[in-house]
Amino acid sequence: MNYRQDTIAAIATAPGTGGIGIIRLSGPDAEAVLTRVFAPAGGTKPPFESHRMIYGKLADGGETVDECMAVLMRAPRSYTREDVAEIQLHGGNYVVNRALELCLKHGARLAEAGEFTRRAFLNGRVDLSRAEAVMELIAARGEKEHRAAVRQLNGGASAFIRGAADALAGLQAGLVACIDYPEEISDEEGAGALKEGLDSLTASLESAIDEHASRLIHQGLHVALIGRPNVGKSSLLNALLGENRAIVTNIPGTTRDTVRGEMTVNGFRVILTDTAGIHETDDPVEKIGVERSEQARRDADAEMLVLDGSEPLTETDAELLRGLGPSGVVVINKTDLPQTLTEADVRTIQPDAECLTVCANDAASLAPLREWLESYTEVSDQMALTQPRHLDAARRAVSHLKDALRTLDTFTPDVAATDLQAAQAALSEITGENADEKLLDRVFSTFCVGK
Ligand SMILES: Nc1nc2c(ncn2[C@@H]2O[C@H](COP(=O)(O)OP(=O)(O)OP(=O)(O)O)[C@@H](O)[C@H]2O)c(=O)[nH]1
Ligand SMILES: [Mg+2]
């Protein structure tokens, strides 16, 4: 999409019926379009006073469409730094869509996804990382997602990347001096200082790439409850969620398909997946259920392997224990019954596994399980780079910096210069400096229309 100087319009509020619905216009004709569709009450005449809400009527020819409020925000004191008008209507589907049609009929063009924010970016109001933060803020479902978005919106990631880009520019200048004045700076001496600088820049970027926080923010923590039939997986799911999500009976094989539930831990979403008990079966439906359990186990970030403390360890238990990864926890359930399975049995197969004992019928006994989930959702308060696109660009920058370090070892500074340029290009993708249309299309296509 090419950036155009025309006037765009869109419904800025969510679809459906609400208290109010807002139409937003941006561009050189925002005021002209507003004047054509909106008649202020009390004799107010255009030109409208900037940033002042006025009451009036939205009219299509002689027909009143709605009584509404309108505000004009003259450039550059607006979201897009262009003239922006907003019309606040009664939030019915019909009224809002009719108002939009009216604006389109009177000279505006329907905005594309993210086009208002794209204009804010192109007019230099926000950099790309801050523009993306607007969308992250809208999408935030929990406290931590919200906090990360606000940090990004306040320029946290941008400031960090600009600092890194400045440091890199300094290193590039040093390298150019090495190339241009080889007689003044011996290669070895120059390369030594450069390498130190590259090392510290690489380390600072690597420590800012927070994969774990990024995944927690964008996907939440996915935990699968795994075990043979009747050990109490569904009971544990229900107890952790505090609701009767999955069916519980004393009949083995009660859960036949995966059942999901969400809870919040440390401000992050935790998605628990209860699964069908894993066992050998010829029943075709049960077979599919067991396959789904195994798939859920593979897809999850972490696994709760549930065992029944009131029964001896079975071959299926042992096999599941052998397959337990480092992100798994063993949960010995039914501790209210006489115990025939102990932690020592688990240790014979998985000597280092974390092992918790609980009783699904006793909420207080689940505290260690909740603590385990909490430890999994701990992140640094800084959360420097968490946006997937930023992580990808920062990772590429790090890889180019490492290439440069290797080339410096072979005293080929001109090759290193190319690596540093590539690193600089990757960093500037984050803030959007010199961003090409393709990158902007990719970023803004994820936005909603009207933002
Ligand atoms: N005494 C006692 N019974 C429990 C406990 N947890 C679960 N149960 C009982 O064990 C039986 C099986 O529980 P479920 O939660 O359905 O077990 P499941 O692992 O989901 O079983 P499937 O869906 O068949 O794989 C039910 O009768 C539960 O009431 C517990 O901690 N103590
Ligand atoms: Mg079950």
Short mmCIF file of C-alpha atoms and ligand atoms in Angstrom, two decimals:
data_model
loop_
_atom_site.label_atom_id
_atom_site.label_comp_id
_atom_site.label_asym_id
_atom_site.label_seq_id
_atom_site.Cartn_x
_atom_site.Cartn_y
_atom_site.Cartn_z
CA MET A 1 0.00 0.00 0.00
CA ASN A 2 1.38 3.41 -0.91
CA TYR A 3 1.07 6.20 1.56
CA ARG A 4 -1.40 8.69 0.23
CA GLN A 5 -2.26 12.22 1.22
CA ASP A 6 -6.00 11.66 1.06
CA THR A 7 -8.57 11.62 3.86
CA ILE A 8 -9.43 8.31 5.45
CA ALA A 9 -12.39 7.25 7.56
CA ALA A 10 -13.23 4.20 9.64
CA ILE A 11 -15.33 3.00 12.55
CA ALA A 12 -12.97 3.25 15.53
CA THR A 13 -15.11 1.34 18.02
CA ALA A 14 -15.64 -2.42 18.21
CA PRO A 15 -18.37 -3.95 16.05
CA GLY A 16 -21.71 -4.56 17.74
CA THR A 17 -24.05 -2.51 19.87
CA GLY A 18 -22.60 -0.21 22.50
CA GLY A 19 -23.19 3.02 24.38
CA ILE A 20 -21.36 5.03 21.76
CA GLY A 21 -19.79 4.35 18.38
CA ILE A 22 -17.02 6.51 16.98
CA ILE A 23 -16.17 7.40 13.39
CA ARG A 24 -12.67 8.70 12.91
CA LEU A 25 -11.43 10.76 9.97
CA SER A 26 -7.86 11.78 9.21
CA GLY A 27 -6.37 13.82 6.39
CA PRO A 28 -6.47 17.25 4.77
CA ASP A 29 -10.25 17.09 4.12
CA ALA A 30 -11.26 15.89 7.59
CA GLU A 31 -12.82 19.24 8.44
CA ALA A 32 -14.50 19.56 5.02
CA VAL A 33 -16.08 16.11 5.32
CA LEU A 34 -17.20 16.86 8.87
CA THR A 35 -18.78 20.11 7.71
CA ARG A 36 -20.72 18.25 5.01
CA VAL A 37 -22.18 15.58 7.30
CA PHE A 38 -22.48 17.32 10.66
CA ALA A 39 -24.66 20.29 11.58
CA PRO A 40 -23.75 21.87 14.93
CA ALA A 41 -26.57 22.92 17.22
CA GLY A 42 -26.88 26.47 18.53
CA GLY A 43 -25.70 28.21 15.40
CA THR A 44 -22.00 27.24 15.66
CA LYS A 45 -20.51 27.70 12.22
CA PRO A 46 -17.43 26.17 10.68
CA PRO A 47 -14.46 26.57 10.85
CA PHE A 48 -14.64 24.56 14.04
CA GLU A 49 -12.52 25.37 17.06
CA SER A 50 -9.79 22.75 17.43
CA HIS A 51 -10.04 20.21 20.27
CA ARG A 52 -13.53 21.35 21.28
CA MET A 53 -16.40 18.90 21.45
CA ILE A 54 -19.57 20.18 19.81
CA TYR A 55 -23.11 18.87 19.96
CA GLY A 56 -25.17 18.61 16.81
CA LYS A 57 -26.82 16.37 14.23
CA LEU A 58 -25.48 13.98 11.66
CA ALA A 59 -27.61 14.46 8.58
CA ASP A 60 -27.92 12.82 5.17
CA GLY A 61 -29.45 15.57 3.05
CA GLY A 62 -32.50 16.62 5.01
CA GLU A 63 -32.69 13.37 7.01
CA THR A 64 -31.29 13.27 10.56
CA VAL A 65 -29.24 10.10 11.04
CA ASP A 66 -28.34 10.69 14.69
CA GLU A 67 -27.84 13.31 17.38
CA CYS A 68 -24.16 13.24 18.15
CA MET A 69 -20.97 14.95 19.32
CA ALA A 70 -18.07 15.85 17.07
CA VAL A 71 -14.57 17.09 17.64
CA LEU A 72 -11.94 18.40 15.24
CA MET A 73 -8.27 18.09 16.16
CA ARG A 74 -6.16 20.21 13.85
CA ALA A 75 -2.72 19.09 12.75
CA PRO A 76 -0.24 18.56 14.21
CA ARG A 77 -1.93 18.09 17.63
CA SER A 78 -3.63 14.82 16.75
CA TYR A 79 -3.05 11.06 16.72
CA THR A 80 -1.85 11.08 13.10
CA ARG A 81 -0.41 14.64 13.10
CA GLU A 82 -2.97 15.34 10.36
CA ASP A 83 -6.34 17.02 10.77
CA VAL A 84 -8.46 14.45 12.61
CA ALA A 85 -12.21 14.52 13.22
CA GLU A 86 -14.13 12.17 15.46
CA ILE A 87 -17.89 11.77 15.52
CA GLN A 88 -19.44 10.15 18.57
CA LEU A 89 -22.76 8.53 17.77
CA HIS A 90 -25.24 6.32 19.54
CA GLY A 91 -23.47 2.99 19.23
CA GLY A 92 -25.90 0.95 17.14
CA ASN A 93 -24.60 -1.08 14.20
CA TYR A 94 -26.90 0.59 11.71
CA VAL A 95 -26.27 4.17 12.83
CA VAL A 96 -22.48 3.81 12.90
CA ASN A 97 -22.31 2.10 9.49
CA ARG A 98 -24.65 4.68 7.97
CA ALA A 99 -22.45 7.48 9.37
CA LEU A 100 -19.38 5.85 7.85
CA GLU A 101 -21.08 5.54 4.47
CA LEU A 102 -21.99 9.18 4.67
CA CYS A 103 -18.37 10.21 5.28
CA LEU A 104 -17.26 8.04 2.35
CA LYS A 105 -19.91 9.61 0.14
CA HIS A 106 -18.67 13.08 1.08
CA GLY A 107 -15.03 12.66 0.17
CA ALA A 108 -13.33 10.25 2.57
CA ARG A 109 -11.81 6.88 1.65
CA LEU A 110 -12.24 3.78 3.82
CA ALA A 111 -9.08 3.37 5.91
CA GLU A 112 -7.03 0.20 5.64
CA ALA A 113 -6.00 -1.86 8.67
CA GLY A 114 -3.73 0.21 10.90
CA GLU A 115 -3.70 3.15 8.52
CA PHE A 116 -4.24 5.80 11.22
CA THR A 117 -1.27 4.51 13.19
CA ARG A 118 0.73 4.09 9.98
CA ARG A 119 0.18 7.79 9.30
CA ALA A 120 1.24 8.59 12.89
CA PHE A 121 4.44 6.66 12.16
CA LEU A 122 5.05 8.19 8.71
CA ASN A 123 4.47 11.68 10.12
CA GLY A 124 7.13 11.02 12.76
CA ARG A 125 4.81 11.00 15.76
CA VAL A 126 5.86 7.50 16.90
CA ASP A 127 8.52 5.07 15.76
CA LEU A 128 7.59 1.61 14.54
CA SER A 129 8.11 -0.11 17.87
CA ARG A 130 5.81 2.40 19.59
CA ALA A 131 3.22 2.08 16.81
CA GLU A 132 3.19 -1.68 17.39
CA ALA A 133 2.81 -1.09 21.11
CA VAL A 134 -0.58 0.52 20.41
CA MET A 135 -1.78 -2.79 18.99
CA GLU A 136 -0.19 -4.79 21.81
CA LEU A 137 -1.98 -2.55 24.29
CA ILE A 138 -5.32 -3.19 22.59
CA ALA A 139 -4.63 -6.94 22.51
CA ALA A 140 -3.45 -7.14 26.15
CA ARG A 141 -5.48 -9.70 28.09
CA GLY A 142 -3.65 -9.56 31.40
CA GLU A 143 -1.69 -7.29 33.69
CA LYS A 144 1.77 -8.33 32.47
CA GLU A 145 0.86 -8.11 28.78
CA HIS A 146 -0.49 -4.66 29.50
CA ARG A 147 2.64 -3.62 31.39
CA ALA A 148 4.94 -4.80 28.58
CA ALA A 149 2.85 -2.90 26.02
CA VAL A 150 2.89 0.30 28.08
CA ARG A 151 6.67 0.02 28.48
CA GLN A 152 7.01 -0.32 24.71
CA LEU A 153 4.56 2.53 24.11
CA ASN A 154 6.59 4.74 26.44
CA GLY A 155 9.58 4.04 24.22
CA GLY A 156 11.34 1.45 26.41
CA ALA A 157 12.34 -0.81 23.53
CA SER A 158 13.03 2.14 21.22
CA ALA A 159 15.37 3.81 23.72
CA PHE A 160 17.25 0.57 24.23
CA ILE A 161 17.60 -0.06 20.49
CA ARG A 162 18.65 3.51 19.79
CA GLY A 163 21.36 3.19 22.47
CA ALA A 164 22.56 -0.04 20.84
CA ALA A 165 22.46 1.54 17.36
CA ASP A 166 24.52 4.52 18.61
CA ALA A 167 27.09 2.20 20.15
CA LEU A 168 27.21 0.28 16.89
CA ALA A 169 27.67 3.50 14.89
CA GLY A 170 30.67 4.30 17.12
CA LEU A 171 32.16 0.89 16.36
CA GLN A 172 31.53 1.35 12.65
CA ALA A 173 33.40 4.69 12.75
CA GLY A 174 36.31 2.97 14.50
CA LEU A 175 36.37 0.28 11.86
CA VAL A 176 36.33 2.83 9.03
CA ALA A 177 39.35 4.52 10.65
CA CYS A 178 41.14 1.14 10.64
CA ILE A 179 40.36 0.68 6.96
CA ASP A 180 41.17 4.25 5.87
CA TYR A 181 44.30 4.87 7.93
CA PRO A 182 45.97 1.51 8.27
CA GLU A 183 49.35 3.16 8.80
CA GLU A 184 48.08 5.24 11.74
CA ILE A 185 46.19 2.54 13.58
CA SER A 186 47.80 -0.84 13.44
CA ASP A 187 45.19 -3.49 12.57
CA GLU A 188 45.87 -5.43 15.70
CA GLU A 189 45.47 -2.48 18.03
CA GLY A 190 42.33 -1.23 16.30
CA ALA A 191 40.81 -4.70 16.12
CA GLY A 192 41.39 -5.24 19.84
CA ALA A 193 39.33 -2.20 20.87
CA LEU A 194 36.67 -3.02 18.29
CA LYS A 195 36.36 -6.58 19.49
CA GLU A 196 35.84 -5.41 23.06
CA GLY A 197 33.10 -3.05 21.93
CA LEU A 198 31.46 -5.73 19.79
CA ASP A 199 31.56 -8.20 22.65
CA SER A 200 29.86 -5.88 25.06
CA LEU A 201 27.22 -4.81 22.50
CA THR A 202 26.48 -8.46 21.65
CA ALA A 203 26.15 -9.32 25.35
CA SER A 204 23.81 -6.40 26.01
CA LEU A 205 21.57 -7.34 23.06
CA GLU A 206 21.53 -10.99 24.03
CA SER A 207 20.51 -10.19 27.58
CA ALA A 208 17.70 -7.95 26.29
CA ILE A 209 16.20 -10.73 24.14
CA ASP A 210 13.66 -12.18 26.55
CA GLU A 211 12.27 -15.24 24.75
CA HIS A 212 10.53 -16.58 27.82
CA ALA A 213 8.73 -13.30 28.60
CA SER A 214 7.87 -12.90 24.91
CA ARG A 215 6.24 -16.30 24.78
CA LEU A 216 4.39 -15.73 28.05
CA ILE A 217 3.09 -12.37 26.82
CA HIS A 218 2.00 -13.51 23.38
CA GLN A 219 0.95 -17.11 23.92
CA GLY A 220 0.64 -17.59 27.66
CA LEU A 221 2.02 -20.67 29.42
CA HIS A 222 0.62 -23.95 28.04
CA VAL A 223 0.58 -26.77 30.57
CA ALA A 224 -0.66 -30.30 29.80
CA LEU A 225 -2.02 -32.62 32.49
CA ILE A 226 -0.81 -36.07 31.53
CA GLY A 227 -1.23 -39.50 33.12
CA ARG A 228 -2.91 -42.86 32.87
CA PRO A 229 -6.70 -43.09 33.36
CA ASN A 230 -8.32 -42.34 36.72
CA VAL A 231 -5.29 -40.78 38.44
CA GLY A 232 -7.18 -37.48 38.95
CA LYS A 233 -6.11 -35.25 36.03
CA SER A 234 -9.57 -33.80 35.48
CA SER A 235 -10.07 -33.38 39.24
CA LEU A 236 -6.81 -31.39 39.37
CA LEU A 237 -7.82 -29.26 36.38
CA ASN A 238 -11.12 -28.40 38.06
CA ALA A 239 -9.45 -27.73 41.42
CA LEU A 240 -6.83 -25.42 39.87
CA LEU A 241 -9.44 -23.53 37.83
CA GLY A 242 -11.91 -23.42 40.71
CA GLU A 243 -14.73 -24.58 38.43
CA ASN A 244 -16.19 -27.86 37.18
CA ARG A 245 -14.75 -27.68 33.67
CA ALA A 246 -14.06 -31.38 33.03
CA ILE A 247 -16.25 -34.37 33.86
CA VAL A 248 -14.94 -36.42 36.79
CA THR A 249 -16.10 -39.98 37.55
CA ASN A 250 -14.53 -43.06 39.06
CA ILE A 251 -14.75 -44.77 35.67
CA PRO A 252 -11.33 -44.95 33.98
CA GLY A 253 -11.46 -43.33 30.52
CA THR A 254 -13.91 -40.59 31.49
CA THR A 255 -12.03 -37.89 29.58
CA ARG A 256 -11.92 -38.83 25.92
CA ASP A 257 -10.82 -35.55 24.35
CA THR A 258 -8.63 -32.66 25.47
CA VAL A 259 -10.32 -30.07 27.69
CA ARG A 260 -8.86 -26.59 28.13
CA GLY A 261 -9.15 -24.05 30.88
CA GLU A 262 -7.46 -20.72 31.54
CA MET A 263 -6.21 -19.18 34.74
CA THR A 264 -4.03 -16.18 35.57
CA VAL A 265 -0.74 -16.68 37.36
CA ASN A 266 1.62 -13.77 38.09
CA GLY A 267 -0.42 -11.66 35.69
CA PHE A 268 0.10 -14.09 32.80
CA ARG A 269 -2.39 -16.41 31.14
CA VAL A 270 -1.85 -20.07 31.96
CA ILE A 271 -3.67 -22.47 29.66
CA LEU A 272 -4.20 -25.88 31.26
CA THR A 273 -5.03 -28.81 29.00
CA ASP A 274 -6.62 -31.86 30.60
CA THR A 275 -6.12 -34.97 28.47
CA ALA A 276 -7.50 -38.47 28.04
CA GLY A 277 -5.72 -41.04 30.22
CA ILE A 278 -2.88 -42.68 28.31
CA HIS A 279 -3.33 -46.45 27.98
CA GLU A 280 -3.25 -49.30 25.47
CA THR A 281 -6.60 -49.59 23.76
CA ASP A 282 -8.26 -51.07 20.67
CA ASP A 283 -11.26 -48.75 20.91
CA PRO A 284 -10.97 -46.38 17.90
CA VAL A 285 -12.38 -43.36 19.77
CA GLU A 286 -10.10 -43.90 22.76
CA LYS A 287 -7.16 -44.35 20.40
CA ILE A 288 -7.73 -40.88 18.92
CA GLY A 289 -8.10 -39.50 22.45
CA VAL A 290 -4.73 -40.96 23.47
CA GLU A 291 -3.09 -39.59 20.30
CA ARG A 292 -4.45 -36.16 21.19
CA SER A 293 -3.03 -36.49 24.70
CA GLU A 294 0.37 -37.23 23.25
CA GLN A 295 0.08 -34.27 20.88
CA ALA A 296 -0.93 -31.98 23.79
CA ARG A 297 2.13 -33.20 25.65
CA ARG A 298 4.38 -32.28 22.71
CA ASP A 299 2.75 -28.88 22.19
CA ALA A 300 2.87 -27.79 25.82
CA ASP A 301 5.56 -25.59 27.38
CA ALA A 302 5.36 -27.66 30.54
CA GLU A 303 3.79 -30.90 31.72
CA MET A 304 2.19 -32.07 34.93
CA LEU A 305 2.61 -35.82 35.03
CA VAL A 306 -0.07 -37.06 37.40
CA LEU A 307 0.33 -40.32 39.35
CA ASP A 308 -2.09 -42.01 41.75
CA GLY A 309 -0.41 -42.25 45.18
CA SER A 310 -2.88 -44.89 46.33
CA GLU A 311 -1.80 -47.40 43.68
CA PRO A 312 1.54 -48.97 42.90
CA LEU A 313 3.53 -47.56 40.01
CA THR A 314 2.42 -49.20 36.75
CA GLU A 315 4.35 -49.81 33.55
CA THR A 316 2.46 -46.92 31.87
CA ASP A 317 3.45 -44.60 34.75
CA ALA A 318 7.06 -45.70 34.37
CA GLU A 319 7.00 -45.10 30.63
CA LEU A 320 5.51 -41.63 31.06
CA LEU A 321 8.12 -40.86 33.71
CA ARG A 322 10.90 -41.89 31.36
CA GLY A 323 9.50 -39.46 28.78
CA LEU A 324 9.29 -36.55 31.22
CA GLY A 325 11.30 -33.56 29.99
CA PRO A 326 13.13 -30.95 32.09
CA SER A 327 10.08 -28.69 32.01
CA GLY A 328 7.87 -31.33 33.65
CA VAL A 329 6.74 -31.85 37.21
CA VAL A 330 5.56 -35.10 38.79
CA VAL A 331 2.33 -34.74 40.77
CA ILE A 332 1.50 -37.57 43.15
CA ASN A 333 -2.25 -37.24 43.73
CA LYS A 334 -4.74 -38.78 46.20
CA THR A 335 -2.51 -38.29 49.25
CA ASP A 336 -5.65 -38.53 51.41
CA LEU A 337 -5.74 -42.28 50.72
CA PRO A 338 -3.26 -44.85 52.10
CA GLN A 339 -0.12 -44.42 50.00
CA THR A 340 1.50 -47.23 48.05
CA LEU A 341 3.48 -45.03 45.66
CA THR A 342 6.14 -42.69 47.02
CA GLU A 343 8.61 -40.13 45.78
CA ALA A 344 11.31 -42.81 46.14
CA ASP A 345 9.56 -44.88 43.42
CA VAL A 346 9.61 -41.84 41.13
CA ARG A 347 13.32 -41.28 41.88
CA THR A 348 14.24 -44.79 40.71
CA ILE A 349 13.23 -43.65 37.22
CA GLN A 350 13.70 -39.85 37.30
CA PRO A 351 16.26 -39.11 40.02
CA ASP A 352 16.15 -35.32 39.56
CA ALA A 353 12.52 -34.68 38.71
CA GLU A 354 10.60 -32.15 40.75
CA CYS A 355 8.00 -34.14 42.68
CA LEU A 356 4.94 -32.67 44.42
CA THR A 357 2.32 -34.44 46.54
CA VAL A 358 -1.27 -33.18 46.43
CA CYS A 359 -4.87 -34.14 47.00
CA ALA A 360 -7.23 -32.84 44.31
CA ASN A 361 -10.09 -32.76 46.84
CA ASP A 362 -8.21 -30.46 49.22
CA ALA A 363 -7.62 -26.98 47.78
CA ALA A 364 -4.97 -26.08 50.39
CA SER A 365 -2.83 -29.04 49.34
CA LEU A 366 -2.50 -27.54 45.84
CA ALA A 367 -0.30 -24.68 47.07
CA PRO A 368 2.96 -26.33 45.88
CA LEU A 369 1.44 -26.83 42.44
CA ARG A 370 0.46 -23.16 42.28
CA GLU A 371 3.96 -22.18 43.42
CA TRP A 372 5.39 -24.32 40.63
CA LEU A 373 3.24 -22.42 38.12
CA GLU A 374 4.35 -19.13 39.69
CA SER A 375 8.02 -20.02 39.35
CA TYR A 376 7.39 -20.75 35.68
CA THR A 377 5.82 -17.37 35.07
CA GLU A 378 8.47 -15.21 36.73
CA VAL A 379 10.06 -12.66 34.42
CA SER A 380 12.38 -9.73 34.85
CA ASP A 381 10.55 -6.45 35.44
CA GLN A 382 12.60 -4.86 32.68
CA MET A 383 11.27 -7.08 29.85
CA ALA A 384 13.41 -5.13 27.34
CA LEU A 385 12.58 -6.85 24.05
CA THR A 386 9.51 -9.05 24.01
CA GLN A 387 7.77 -8.35 20.70
CA PRO A 388 8.34 -11.33 18.34
CA ARG A 389 9.31 -9.10 15.40
CA HIS A 390 11.80 -7.23 17.58
CA LEU A 391 13.27 -10.47 18.89
CA ASP A 392 13.76 -11.72 15.37
CA ALA A 393 15.53 -8.51 14.27
CA ALA A 394 17.68 -8.40 17.42
CA ARG A 395 18.67 -12.05 16.94
CA ARG A 396 19.77 -11.28 13.37
CA ALA A 397 21.75 -8.25 14.62
CA VAL A 398 23.51 -10.46 17.17
CA SER A 399 24.35 -13.03 14.51
CA HIS A 400 25.87 -10.30 12.25
CA LEU A 401 27.86 -8.92 15.19
CA LYS A 402 29.24 -12.40 15.85
CA ASP A 403 30.17 -12.72 12.17
CA ALA A 404 31.99 -9.39 12.44
CA LEU A 405 33.91 -10.65 15.48
CA ARG A 406 35.01 -13.73 13.56
CA THR A 407 36.09 -11.69 10.52
CA LEU A 408 38.09 -9.35 12.72
CA ASP A 409 40.06 -12.37 13.88
CA THR A 410 41.18 -12.89 10.31
CA PHE A 411 42.06 -9.17 9.95
CA THR A 412 39.65 -8.50 7.12
CA PRO A 413 38.12 -5.24 8.37
CA ASP A 414 36.28 -4.52 5.12
CA VAL A 415 34.33 -7.77 5.48
CA ALA A 416 33.60 -6.90 9.12
CA ALA A 417 32.29 -3.52 7.94
CA THR A 418 29.67 -5.31 5.82
CA ASP A 419 28.63 -7.40 8.84
CA LEU A 420 28.27 -4.28 10.98
CA GLN A 421 26.17 -2.63 8.30
CA ALA A 422 23.89 -5.67 8.26
CA ALA A 423 23.64 -5.55 12.07
CA GLN A 424 22.77 -1.84 11.91
CA ALA A 425 20.07 -2.56 9.29
CA ALA A 426 18.55 -5.25 11.51
CA LEU A 427 18.44 -2.90 14.51
CA SER A 428 16.84 -0.11 12.49
CA GLU A 429 14.04 -2.49 11.47
CA ILE A 430 12.88 -2.42 15.09
CA THR A 431 12.38 1.34 15.24
CA GLY A 432 11.42 1.45 11.56
CA GLU A 433 14.12 3.82 10.31
CA ASN A 434 14.40 3.48 6.53
CA ALA A 435 11.56 0.93 6.69
CA ASP A 436 10.40 -0.15 3.26
CA GLU A 437 6.76 -0.53 2.22
CA LYS A 438 6.93 -4.30 2.56
CA LEU A 439 7.94 -4.13 6.22
CA LEU A 440 5.28 -1.51 6.95
CA ASP A 441 2.62 -3.58 5.16
CA ARG A 442 3.61 -6.59 7.24
CA VAL A 443 3.47 -4.70 10.53
CA PHE A 444 0.30 -2.72 9.93
CA SER A 445 -1.69 -5.54 8.34
CA THR A 446 -1.94 -7.05 11.85
CA PHE A 447 -3.74 -3.93 13.09
CA CYS A 448 -7.48 -3.48 13.17
CA VAL A 449 -9.26 -1.07 10.83
CA GLY A 450 -9.91 2.17 12.68
CA LYS A 451 -6.62 2.10 14.60
N1 LIG B 1 -9.66 -39.85 47.32
C1 LIG B 1 -9.34 -39.12 46.25
N2 LIG B 1 -9.97 -39.32 45.08
C2 LIG B 1 -9.62 -38.58 44.02
C3 LIG B 1 -8.64 -37.58 44.08
N3 LIG B 1 -8.52 -37.03 42.86
C4 LIG B 1 -9.39 -37.64 42.08
N4 LIG B 1 -10.07 -38.58 42.75
C5 LIG B 1 -11.10 -39.48 42.25
O1 LIG B 1 -10.52 -40.31 41.25
C6 LIG B 1 -11.46 -40.60 40.23
C7 LIG B 1 -10.91 -40.26 38.87
O2 LIG B 1 -10.73 -38.83 38.82
P1 LIG B 1 -10.62 -38.07 37.47
O3 LIG B 1 -10.25 -36.67 37.80
O4 LIG B 1 -11.80 -38.29 36.61
O5 LIG B 1 -9.36 -38.81 36.83
P2 LIG B 1 -8.72 -38.64 35.38
O6 LIG B 1 -7.26 -38.80 35.53
O7 LIG B 1 -9.20 -37.40 34.76
O8 LIG B 1 -9.29 -39.88 34.63
P3 LIG B 1 -9.56 -40.11 33.05
O9 LIG B 1 -10.36 -38.98 32.56
O10 LIG B 1 -10.28 -41.39 33.02
O11 LIG B 1 -8.23 -40.21 32.39
C8 LIG B 1 -12.72 -39.84 40.61
O12 LIG B 1 -13.60 -40.70 41.29
C9 LIG B 1 -12.22 -38.76 41.55
O13 LIG B 1 -13.19 -38.32 42.47
C10 LIG B 1 -7.99 -37.37 45.35
O14 LIG B 1 -7.09 -36.55 45.51
N5 LIG B 1 -8.37 -38.17 46.38
MG MG B 2 -10.26 -37.07 33.08
#
